[in-house]
């Protein structure tokens, strides 16, 4: 067995400490991150194990030199691996945990459906493969007898994630939004809670609906905007071959998981329309 690129001790340390930093994040209220009205937040889309884009993001953000800059990460695991090759996206998750430990007040995670599925053991098929089982197998293959304890620490990290973020001038950040058809059954106050029942994470649960929804309508956005006191939504979850899309006039979807992926720096001190956000989109290919 080739040794993993990070020792089990260092990985455990990073995962557990990052989880604690998530739980005690000073801008966290319930399961919502409330950003201040100064500085900048760099929103990303799904990353799915894309280490090169993550490294570019770190180089761009220069968090050591910009104390008022934040980075929001989500859906880091479950890469499109070559058939027969292990899913190594656990490396990205551990790197991101280390990043959180280095900059606990600047790096933030939010919940996604792939990570939630890893936590609950729910099966997700991608091209006929069960990516949840393959991820667990890959961690066990990489860490040997430390595999189970690493997987438990990964679950602790995922369970510590907040659900969404609100910026001061009416911008909402989350992995996705509930389906329009579920709006009447979805409780937007789920983001105010800290603890969840297993049911919340299962189909029909509010956390599940928030991270899994795909069918959005102007009416849904209007209701969520009123419930959360925002105007504009930035999410990931739906693949974007060209990096982003504006499917509805107050909804921007971005993707960070391929070579045409993008990220979005947002000025926290100013009001931003969707058009302004779109003009701020940066492509990973432009970052050295
Ligand atoms: Mn997703």
PDB file of C-alpha atoms and ligand atoms in Angstrom:
ATOM      1  CA  UNK A   1       0.000   0.000   0.000  1.00  0.00           C
ATOM      2  CA  UNK A   2       1.386   3.435  -0.918  1.00  0.00           C
ATOM      3  CA  UNK A   3       1.242   5.774   2.051  1.00  0.00           C
ATOM      4  CA  UNK A   4      -1.445   8.467   1.876  1.00  0.00           C
ATOM      5  CA  UNK A   5      -0.211  11.993   0.965  1.00  0.00           C
ATOM      6  CA  UNK A   6      -1.129  13.098   4.460  1.00  0.00           C
ATOM      7  CA  UNK A   7      -0.580  11.208   7.696  1.00  0.00           C
ATOM      8  CA  UNK A   8      -3.671   9.838   9.456  1.00  0.00           C
ATOM      9  CA  UNK A   9      -2.778  11.904  12.526  1.00  0.00           C
ATOM     10  CA  UNK A  10      -2.566  15.158  10.556  1.00  0.00           C
ATOM     11  CA  UNK A  11      -5.774  14.355   8.667  1.00  0.00           C
ATOM     12  CA  UNK A  12      -7.696  13.605  11.880  1.00  0.00           C
ATOM     13  CA  UNK A  13      -6.407  16.751  13.488  1.00  0.00           C
ATOM     14  CA  UNK A  14      -7.433  18.943  10.551  1.00  0.00           C
ATOM     15  CA  UNK A  15     -10.889  17.345  10.156  1.00  0.00           C
ATOM     16  CA  UNK A  16     -11.772  17.530  13.850  1.00  0.00           C
ATOM     17  CA  UNK A  17     -10.403  21.031  14.375  1.00  0.00           C
ATOM     18  CA  UNK A  18     -12.153  22.320  11.251  1.00  0.00           C
ATOM     19  CA  UNK A  19     -15.421  20.843  12.548  1.00  0.00           C
ATOM     20  CA  UNK A  20     -14.955  22.667  15.841  1.00  0.00           C
ATOM     21  CA  UNK A  21     -14.171  25.921  14.003  1.00  0.00           C
ATOM     22  CA  UNK A  22     -17.362  25.456  11.945  1.00  0.00           C
ATOM     23  CA  UNK A  23     -19.453  24.973  15.062  1.00  0.00           C
ATOM     24  CA  UNK A  24     -17.967  28.057  16.741  1.00  0.00           C
ATOM     25  CA  UNK A  25     -17.655  30.314  13.679  1.00  0.00           C
ATOM     26  CA  UNK A  26     -18.177  33.859  15.041  1.00  0.00           C
ATOM     27  CA  UNK A  27     -20.402  34.881  12.090  1.00  0.00           C
ATOM     28  CA  UNK A  28     -22.610  31.807  12.525  1.00  0.00           C
ATOM     29  CA  UNK A  29     -26.163  32.196  13.819  1.00  0.00           C
ATOM     30  CA  UNK A  30     -28.021  28.884  13.964  1.00  0.00           C
ATOM     31  CA  UNK A  31     -26.977  27.306  10.678  1.00  0.00           C
ATOM     32  CA  UNK A  32     -26.693  30.600   8.824  1.00  0.00           C
ATOM     33  CA  UNK A  33     -23.487  32.572   8.230  1.00  0.00           C
ATOM     34  CA  UNK A  34     -24.189  36.311   8.491  1.00  0.00           C
ATOM     35  CA  UNK A  35     -21.401  38.248   6.823  1.00  0.00           C
ATOM     36  CA  UNK A  36     -20.385  41.761   7.897  1.00  0.00           C
ATOM     37  CA  UNK A  37     -20.768  44.769   5.575  1.00  0.00           C
ATOM     38  CA  UNK A  38     -17.086  45.136   4.795  1.00  0.00           C
ATOM     39  CA  UNK A  39     -14.499  43.105   2.940  1.00  0.00           C
ATOM     40  CA  UNK A  40     -15.150  40.498   0.304  1.00  0.00           C
ATOM     41  CA  UNK A  41     -16.508  36.975   0.041  1.00  0.00           C
ATOM     42  CA  UNK A  42     -15.362  34.620  -2.691  1.00  0.00           C
ATOM     43  CA  UNK A  43     -18.209  32.244  -3.538  1.00  0.00           C
ATOM     44  CA  UNK A  44     -17.418  28.997  -5.329  1.00  0.00           C
ATOM     45  CA  UNK A  45     -19.522  26.383  -7.083  1.00  0.00           C
ATOM     46  CA  UNK A  46     -19.380  22.605  -6.730  1.00  0.00           C
ATOM     47  CA  UNK A  47     -15.736  21.497  -6.672  1.00  0.00           C
ATOM     48  CA  UNK A  48     -16.022  17.673  -6.725  1.00  0.00           C
ATOM     49  CA  UNK A  49     -12.390  16.914  -5.967  1.00  0.00           C
ATOM     50  CA  UNK A  50     -10.909  19.484  -8.381  1.00  0.00           C
ATOM     51  CA  UNK A  51      -7.594  20.134  -6.602  1.00  0.00           C
ATOM     52  CA  UNK A  52      -6.155  22.427  -9.280  1.00  0.00           C
ATOM     53  CA  UNK A  53      -9.067  24.813  -9.038  1.00  0.00           C
ATOM     54  CA  UNK A  54      -8.843  24.703  -5.252  1.00  0.00           C
ATOM     55  CA  UNK A  55      -5.137  25.570  -5.383  1.00  0.00           C
ATOM     56  CA  UNK A  56      -5.894  28.451  -7.752  1.00  0.00           C
ATOM     57  CA  UNK A  57      -8.619  29.644  -5.415  1.00  0.00           C
ATOM     58  CA  UNK A  58      -6.151  29.674  -2.513  1.00  0.00           C
ATOM     59  CA  UNK A  59      -3.594  31.592  -4.597  1.00  0.00           C
ATOM     60  CA  UNK A  60      -6.206  34.102  -5.717  1.00  0.00           C
ATOM     61  CA  UNK A  61      -7.675  34.622  -2.237  1.00  0.00           C
ATOM     62  CA  UNK A  62      -4.323  35.240  -0.489  1.00  0.00           C
ATOM     63  CA  UNK A  63      -6.107  35.052   2.860  1.00  0.00           C
ATOM     64  CA  UNK A  64      -2.862  35.654   4.741  1.00  0.00           C
ATOM     65  CA  UNK A  65      -2.700  39.129   3.175  1.00  0.00           C
ATOM     66  CA  UNK A  66      -6.405  40.019   3.128  1.00  0.00           C
ATOM     67  CA  UNK A  67      -7.905  39.662   6.585  1.00  0.00           C
ATOM     68  CA  UNK A  68     -11.361  40.869   5.492  1.00  0.00           C
ATOM     69  CA  UNK A  69     -11.650  38.379   2.625  1.00  0.00           C
ATOM     70  CA  UNK A  70     -13.688  35.196   3.047  1.00  0.00           C
ATOM     71  CA  UNK A  71     -14.019  32.028   0.973  1.00  0.00           C
ATOM     72  CA  UNK A  72     -17.166  29.863   0.850  1.00  0.00           C
ATOM     73  CA  UNK A  73     -16.748  26.194  -0.124  1.00  0.00           C
ATOM     74  CA  UNK A  74     -19.296  23.471  -0.844  1.00  0.00           C
ATOM     75  CA  UNK A  75     -19.594  20.052  -2.496  1.00  0.00           C
ATOM     76  CA  UNK A  76     -15.908  19.200  -2.425  1.00  0.00           C
ATOM     77  CA  UNK A  77     -16.203  15.405  -2.595  1.00  0.00           C
ATOM     78  CA  UNK A  78     -17.182  12.750  -5.177  1.00  0.00           C
ATOM     79  CA  UNK A  79     -15.048  13.368  -8.225  1.00  0.00           C
ATOM     80  CA  UNK A  80     -15.602  12.014 -11.720  1.00  0.00           C
ATOM     81  CA  UNK A  81     -12.854   9.434 -11.366  1.00  0.00           C
ATOM     82  CA  UNK A  82     -11.617   7.217 -14.155  1.00  0.00           C
ATOM     83  CA  UNK A  83     -13.496   3.871 -13.955  1.00  0.00           C
ATOM     84  CA  UNK A  84     -11.433   1.469 -11.872  1.00  0.00           C
ATOM     85  CA  UNK A  85      -9.486   4.316 -10.265  1.00  0.00           C
ATOM     86  CA  UNK A  86     -10.258   5.312  -6.667  1.00  0.00           C
ATOM     87  CA  UNK A  87     -12.059   8.569  -5.869  1.00  0.00           C
ATOM     88  CA  UNK A  88      -9.349  10.738  -4.323  1.00  0.00           C
ATOM     89  CA  UNK A  89     -11.614  13.692  -3.517  1.00  0.00           C
ATOM     90  CA  UNK A  90     -11.078  12.997   0.210  1.00  0.00           C
ATOM     91  CA  UNK A  91      -7.702  14.700  -0.353  1.00  0.00           C
ATOM     92  CA  UNK A  92      -9.460  17.926  -1.318  1.00  0.00           C
ATOM     93  CA  UNK A  93     -11.742  17.702   1.711  1.00  0.00           C
ATOM     94  CA  UNK A  94      -8.744  17.314   4.024  1.00  0.00           C
ATOM     95  CA  UNK A  95      -6.891  20.176   2.261  1.00  0.00           C
ATOM     96  CA  UNK A  96      -9.987  22.348   2.723  1.00  0.00           C
ATOM     97  CA  UNK A  97     -10.141  21.371   6.412  1.00  0.00           C
ATOM     98  CA  UNK A  98      -6.495  22.419   6.770  1.00  0.00           C
ATOM     99  CA  UNK A  99      -7.371  25.702   5.028  1.00  0.00           C
ATOM    100  CA  UNK A 100     -10.172  26.270   7.555  1.00  0.00           C
ATOM    101  CA  UNK A 101      -7.723  25.573  10.393  1.00  0.00           C
ATOM    102  CA  UNK A 102      -5.238  28.108   8.998  1.00  0.00           C
ATOM    103  CA  UNK A 103      -7.903  30.776   8.469  1.00  0.00           C
ATOM    104  CA  UNK A 104     -10.786  29.828  10.759  1.00  0.00           C
ATOM    105  CA  UNK A 105     -12.602  33.148  10.482  1.00  0.00           C
ATOM    106  CA  UNK A 106     -12.164  33.456   6.708  1.00  0.00           C
ATOM    107  CA  UNK A 107     -12.852  29.983   5.301  1.00  0.00           C
ATOM    108  CA  UNK A 108     -16.428  28.703   5.512  1.00  0.00           C
ATOM    109  CA  UNK A 109     -18.180  25.538   4.390  1.00  0.00           C
ATOM    110  CA  UNK A 110     -21.855  25.172   3.566  1.00  0.00           C
ATOM    111  CA  UNK A 111     -23.828  21.938   3.259  1.00  0.00           C
ATOM    112  CA  UNK A 112     -24.288  20.142  -0.079  1.00  0.00           C
ATOM    113  CA  UNK A 113     -26.220  17.082  -1.176  1.00  0.00           C
ATOM    114  CA  UNK A 114     -23.160  14.964  -1.965  1.00  0.00           C
ATOM    115  CA  UNK A 115     -21.626  15.600   1.425  1.00  0.00           C
ATOM    116  CA  UNK A 116     -24.973  15.093   3.150  1.00  0.00           C
ATOM    117  CA  UNK A 117     -25.331  11.750   1.348  1.00  0.00           C
ATOM    118  CA  UNK A 118     -21.854  10.749   2.522  1.00  0.00           C
ATOM    119  CA  UNK A 119     -22.926  11.592   6.088  1.00  0.00           C
ATOM    120  CA  UNK A 120     -26.191   9.660   5.943  1.00  0.00           C
ATOM    121  CA  UNK A 121     -24.934   6.788   3.777  1.00  0.00           C
ATOM    122  CA  UNK A 122     -27.617   7.498   1.221  1.00  0.00           C
ATOM    123  CA  UNK A 123     -26.796   5.901  -2.130  1.00  0.00           C
ATOM    124  CA  UNK A 124     -25.972   8.316  -4.993  1.00  0.00           C
ATOM    125  CA  UNK A 125     -25.453   6.849  -8.425  1.00  0.00           C
ATOM    126  CA  UNK A 126     -23.323   8.673 -10.952  1.00  0.00           C
ATOM    127  CA  UNK A 127     -22.889   6.848 -14.235  1.00  0.00           C
ATOM    128  CA  UNK A 128     -23.955   3.569 -12.630  1.00  0.00           C
ATOM    129  CA  UNK A 129     -21.476   3.849  -9.711  1.00  0.00           C
ATOM    130  CA  UNK A 130     -22.405   4.278  -6.070  1.00  0.00           C
ATOM    131  CA  UNK A 131     -20.198   7.265  -5.310  1.00  0.00           C
ATOM    132  CA  UNK A 132     -20.866   7.183  -1.547  1.00  0.00           C
ATOM    133  CA  UNK A 133     -19.626   3.586  -1.223  1.00  0.00           C
ATOM    134  CA  UNK A 134     -16.696   4.266  -3.576  1.00  0.00           C
ATOM    135  CA  UNK A 135     -15.607   7.283  -1.535  1.00  0.00           C
ATOM    136  CA  UNK A 136     -15.657   5.243   1.687  1.00  0.00           C
ATOM    137  CA  UNK A 137     -13.729   2.427  -0.017  1.00  0.00           C
ATOM    138  CA  UNK A 138     -11.131   4.907  -1.287  1.00  0.00           C
ATOM    139  CA  UNK A 139     -10.587   6.361   2.202  1.00  0.00           C
ATOM    140  CA  UNK A 140     -10.210   2.864   3.635  1.00  0.00           C
ATOM    141  CA  UNK A 141      -7.800   1.893   0.845  1.00  0.00           C
ATOM    142  CA  UNK A 142      -5.690   5.015   1.453  1.00  0.00           C
ATOM    143  CA  UNK A 143      -5.595   4.914   5.266  1.00  0.00           C
ATOM    144  CA  UNK A 144      -5.825   1.181   5.966  1.00  0.00           C
ATOM    145  CA  UNK A 145      -6.704   0.466   9.581  1.00  0.00           C
ATOM    146  CA  UNK A 146      -7.143   4.210  10.236  1.00  0.00           C
ATOM    147  CA  UNK A 147      -9.839   4.351   7.527  1.00  0.00           C
ATOM    148  CA  UNK A 148     -12.863   4.020   9.861  1.00  0.00           C
ATOM    149  CA  UNK A 149     -11.689   6.752  12.216  1.00  0.00           C
ATOM    150  CA  UNK A 150     -10.896   9.064   9.269  1.00  0.00           C
ATOM    151  CA  UNK A 151     -14.373   8.398   7.834  1.00  0.00           C
ATOM    152  CA  UNK A 152     -15.912   9.193  11.218  1.00  0.00           C
ATOM    153  CA  UNK A 153     -13.970  12.490  11.346  1.00  0.00           C
ATOM    154  CA  UNK A 154     -15.115  13.297   7.784  1.00  0.00           C
ATOM    155  CA  UNK A 155     -18.697  12.745   8.931  1.00  0.00           C
ATOM    156  CA  UNK A 156     -18.104  14.947  11.969  1.00  0.00           C
ATOM    157  CA  UNK A 157     -16.864  17.695   9.637  1.00  0.00           C
ATOM    158  CA  UNK A 158     -19.870  17.356   7.304  1.00  0.00           C
ATOM    159  CA  UNK A 159     -22.277  17.393  10.255  1.00  0.00           C
ATOM    160  CA  UNK A 160     -20.690  20.657  11.445  1.00  0.00           C
ATOM    161  CA  UNK A 161     -21.451  22.588   8.251  1.00  0.00           C
ATOM    162  CA  UNK A 162     -23.829  25.525   8.339  1.00  0.00           C
ATOM    163  CA  UNK A 163     -26.521  25.468   5.641  1.00  0.00           C
ATOM    164  CA  UNK A 164     -26.292  28.850   3.951  1.00  0.00           C
ATOM    165  CA  UNK A 165     -24.893  32.383   4.099  1.00  0.00           C
ATOM    166  CA  UNK A 166     -26.521  35.801   3.934  1.00  0.00           C
ATOM    167  CA  UNK A 167     -24.573  38.840   2.779  1.00  0.00           C
ATOM    168  CA  UNK A 168     -25.506  42.281   4.149  1.00  0.00           C
ATOM    169  CA  UNK A 169     -26.961  43.687   0.925  1.00  0.00           C
ATOM    170  CA  UNK A 170     -29.445  40.971   0.114  1.00  0.00           C
ATOM    171  CA  UNK A 171     -27.378  38.204  -1.480  1.00  0.00           C
ATOM    172  CA  UNK A 172     -28.022  34.602  -0.405  1.00  0.00           C
ATOM    173  CA  UNK A 173     -25.469  31.810  -0.820  1.00  0.00           C
ATOM    174  CA  UNK A 174     -26.356  28.118  -0.567  1.00  0.00           C
ATOM    175  CA  UNK A 175     -25.646  24.888  -2.409  1.00  0.00           C
ATOM    176  CA  UNK A 176     -29.154  24.796  -3.847  1.00  0.00           C
ATOM    177  CA  UNK A 177     -32.744  25.764  -3.027  1.00  0.00           C
ATOM    178  CA  UNK A 178     -35.805  23.575  -2.500  1.00  0.00           C
ATOM    179  CA  UNK A 179     -37.907  22.467  -5.462  1.00  0.00           C
ATOM    180  CA  UNK A 180     -40.772  24.826  -6.273  1.00  0.00           C
ATOM    181  CA  UNK A 181     -43.262  21.982  -5.796  1.00  0.00           C
ATOM    182  CA  UNK A 182     -42.023  21.485  -2.206  1.00  0.00           C
ATOM    183  CA  UNK A 183     -42.303  25.139  -1.230  1.00  0.00           C
ATOM    184  CA  UNK A 184     -45.413  24.687   0.878  1.00  0.00           C
ATOM    185  CA  UNK A 185     -43.782  21.851   2.802  1.00  0.00           C
ATOM    186  CA  UNK A 186     -40.379  23.545   3.225  1.00  0.00           C
ATOM    187  CA  UNK A 187     -39.683  25.499   6.401  1.00  0.00           C
ATOM    188  CA  UNK A 188     -37.204  28.336   5.585  1.00  0.00           C
ATOM    189  CA  UNK A 189     -36.515  28.658   9.319  1.00  0.00           C
ATOM    190  CA  UNK A 190     -34.472  25.465   9.084  1.00  0.00           C
ATOM    191  CA  UNK A 191     -31.436  27.752   8.669  1.00  0.00           C
ATOM    192  CA  UNK A 192     -32.003  29.138  12.170  1.00  0.00           C
ATOM    193  CA  UNK A 193     -31.529  25.723  13.745  1.00  0.00           C
ATOM    194  CA  UNK A 194     -28.280  24.185  14.984  1.00  0.00           C
ATOM    195  CA  UNK A 195     -29.287  20.601  15.652  1.00  0.00           C
ATOM    196  CA  UNK A 196     -31.190  18.357  13.299  1.00  0.00           C
ATOM    197  CA  UNK A 197     -33.154  15.149  13.548  1.00  0.00           C
ATOM    198  CA  UNK A 198     -32.163  12.295  11.245  1.00  0.00           C
ATOM    199  CA  UNK A 199     -35.440  13.007   9.447  1.00  0.00           C
ATOM    200  CA  UNK A 200     -34.235  16.500   8.406  1.00  0.00           C
ATOM    201  CA  UNK A 201     -31.459  14.854   6.393  1.00  0.00           C
ATOM    202  CA  UNK A 202     -33.707  12.320   4.635  1.00  0.00           C
ATOM    203  CA  UNK A 203     -35.931  12.811   1.560  1.00  0.00           C
ATOM    204  CA  UNK A 204     -38.769  15.072   2.660  1.00  0.00           C
ATOM    205  CA  UNK A 205     -36.633  16.722   5.350  1.00  0.00           C
ATOM    206  CA  UNK A 206     -35.874  20.442   5.214  1.00  0.00           C
ATOM    207  CA  UNK A 207     -32.075  20.149   5.044  1.00  0.00           C
ATOM    208  CA  UNK A 208     -32.449  17.528   2.328  1.00  0.00           C
ATOM    209  CA  UNK A 209     -34.824  19.747   0.337  1.00  0.00           C
ATOM    210  CA  UNK A 210     -32.512  22.749   0.613  1.00  0.00           C
ATOM    211  CA  UNK A 211     -29.482  20.942  -0.836  1.00  0.00           C
ATOM    212  CA  UNK A 212     -31.213  18.681  -3.374  1.00  0.00           C
ATOM    213  CA  UNK A 213     -33.803  20.903  -5.122  1.00  0.00           C
ATOM    214  CA  UNK A 214     -33.417  21.561  -8.854  1.00  0.00           C
ATOM    215  CA  UNK A 215     -36.691  23.018 -10.126  1.00  0.00           C
ATOM    216  CA  UNK A 216     -36.909  26.696  -9.239  1.00  0.00           C
ATOM    217  CA  UNK A 217     -39.485  29.283 -10.280  1.00  0.00           C
ATOM    218  CA  UNK A 218     -39.854  33.073  -9.940  1.00  0.00           C
ATOM    219  CA  UNK A 219     -42.624  32.492  -7.361  1.00  0.00           C
ATOM    220  CA  UNK A 220     -40.370  30.219  -5.265  1.00  0.00           C
ATOM    221  CA  UNK A 221     -37.566  32.787  -5.318  1.00  0.00           C
ATOM    222  CA  UNK A 222     -40.004  35.528  -4.347  1.00  0.00           C
ATOM    223  CA  UNK A 223     -41.164  33.555  -1.321  1.00  0.00           C
ATOM    224  CA  UNK A 224     -37.663  32.564  -0.231  1.00  0.00           C
ATOM    225  CA  UNK A 225     -36.439  36.137  -0.703  1.00  0.00           C
ATOM    226  CA  UNK A 226     -39.190  37.359   1.630  1.00  0.00           C
ATOM    227  CA  UNK A 227     -38.571  34.597   4.192  1.00  0.00           C
ATOM    228  CA  UNK A 228     -34.817  35.184   4.281  1.00  0.00           C
ATOM    229  CA  UNK A 229     -34.842  38.945   3.655  1.00  0.00           C
ATOM    230  CA  UNK A 230     -32.689  38.791   0.525  1.00  0.00           C
ATOM    231  CA  UNK A 231     -33.032  39.691  -3.177  1.00  0.00           C
ATOM    232  CA  UNK A 232     -30.571  37.563  -5.057  1.00  0.00           C
ATOM    233  CA  UNK A 233     -29.450  33.916  -4.873  1.00  0.00           C
ATOM    234  CA  UNK A 234     -26.083  32.402  -5.799  1.00  0.00           C
ATOM    235  CA  UNK A 235     -25.983  28.607  -5.798  1.00  0.00           C
ATOM    236  CA  UNK A 236     -24.202  25.612  -7.363  1.00  0.00           C
ATOM    237  CA  UNK A 237     -25.546  22.063  -7.687  1.00  0.00           C
ATOM    238  CA  UNK A 238     -26.619  22.172 -11.320  1.00  0.00           C
ATOM    239  CA  UNK A 239     -23.720  21.429 -13.708  1.00  0.00           C
ATOM    240  CA  UNK A 240     -22.661  24.401 -15.847  1.00  0.00           C
ATOM    241  CA  UNK A 241     -20.483  23.480 -18.830  1.00  0.00           C
ATOM    242  CA  UNK A 242     -19.547  27.111 -19.446  1.00  0.00           C
ATOM    243  CA  UNK A 243     -19.119  27.917 -15.745  1.00  0.00           C
ATOM    244  CA  UNK A 244     -22.324  29.758 -14.903  1.00  0.00           C
ATOM    245  CA  UNK A 245     -25.922  30.493 -15.846  1.00  0.00           C
ATOM    246  CA  UNK A 246     -28.671  32.940 -14.892  1.00  0.00           C
ATOM    247  CA  UNK A 247     -31.774  30.752 -15.339  1.00  0.00           C
ATOM    248  CA  UNK A 248     -34.078  33.214 -13.540  1.00  0.00           C
ATOM    249  CA  UNK A 249     -33.562  36.938 -13.129  1.00  0.00           C
ATOM    250  CA  UNK A 250     -32.470  36.767  -9.481  1.00  0.00           C
ATOM    251  CA  UNK A 251     -30.732  33.383  -9.572  1.00  0.00           C
ATOM    252  CA  UNK A 252     -27.079  32.847 -10.511  1.00  0.00           C
ATOM    253  CA  UNK A 253     -25.654  29.307 -10.684  1.00  0.00           C
ATOM    254  CA  UNK A 254     -21.882  28.810 -10.763  1.00  0.00           C
ATOM    255  CA  UNK A 255     -19.650  25.728 -11.120  1.00  0.00           C
ATOM    256  CA  UNK A 256     -16.022  25.239 -10.021  1.00  0.00           C
ATOM    257  CA  UNK A 257     -15.483  21.575 -10.863  1.00  0.00           C
ATOM    258  CA  UNK A 258     -13.875  21.649 -14.311  1.00  0.00           C
ATOM    259  CA  UNK A 259     -11.398  23.587 -16.441  1.00  0.00           C
ATOM    260  CA  UNK A 260     -14.059  26.102 -17.511  1.00  0.00           C
ATOM    261  CA  UNK A 261     -15.125  26.537 -13.894  1.00  0.00           C
ATOM    262  CA  UNK A 262     -15.572  29.927 -12.252  1.00  0.00           C
ATOM    263  CA  UNK A 263     -15.707  31.604  -8.853  1.00  0.00           C
ATOM    264  CA  UNK A 264     -17.345  34.813  -7.730  1.00  0.00           C
ATOM    265  CA  UNK A 265     -15.745  37.554  -5.605  1.00  0.00           C
ATOM    266  CA  UNK A 266     -18.465  39.702  -4.022  1.00  0.00           C
ATOM    267  CA  UNK A 267     -17.860  43.083  -2.387  1.00  0.00           C
ATOM    268  CA  UNK A 268     -19.597  42.960   1.008  1.00  0.00           C
ATOM    269  CA  UNK A 269     -19.857  46.733   1.316  1.00  0.00           C
ATOM    270  CA  UNK A 270     -22.005  47.338  -1.775  1.00  0.00           C
ATOM    271  CA  UNK A 271     -25.407  46.422  -3.161  1.00  0.00           C
ATOM    272  CA  UNK A 272     -25.001  43.955  -6.033  1.00  0.00           C
ATOM    273  CA  UNK A 273     -27.513  43.129  -8.772  1.00  0.00           C
ATOM    274  CA  UNK A 274     -27.276  39.845 -10.673  1.00  0.00           C
ATOM    275  CA  UNK A 275     -25.771  41.759 -13.628  1.00  0.00           C
ATOM    276  CA  UNK A 276     -23.065  43.166 -11.357  1.00  0.00           C
ATOM    277  CA  UNK A 277     -22.400  39.716  -9.911  1.00  0.00           C
ATOM    278  CA  UNK A 278     -22.121  38.227 -13.406  1.00  0.00           C
ATOM    279  CA  UNK A 279     -19.610  40.901 -14.385  1.00  0.00           C
ATOM    280  CA  UNK A 280     -17.542  39.976 -11.301  1.00  0.00           C
ATOM    281  CA  UNK A 281     -17.303  36.271 -12.217  1.00  0.00           C
ATOM    282  CA  UNK A 282     -13.716  35.051 -12.570  1.00  0.00           C
ATOM    283  CA  UNK A 283     -12.551  32.001 -14.476  1.00  0.00           C
ATOM    284  CA  UNK A 284     -10.072  29.599 -12.922  1.00  0.00           C
ATOM    285  CA  UNK A 285      -8.168  29.487 -16.225  1.00  0.00           C
ATOM    286  CA  UNK A 286      -7.288  33.153 -15.710  1.00  0.00           C
ATOM    287  CA  UNK A 287      -5.568  32.431 -12.387  1.00  0.00           C
ATOM    288  CA  UNK A 288      -1.912  31.476 -12.716  1.00  0.00           C
TER     289      UNK A 288
HETATM  290 MN1  LIG B   1     -25.088  19.097  -5.632  1.00  0.00          MN
END
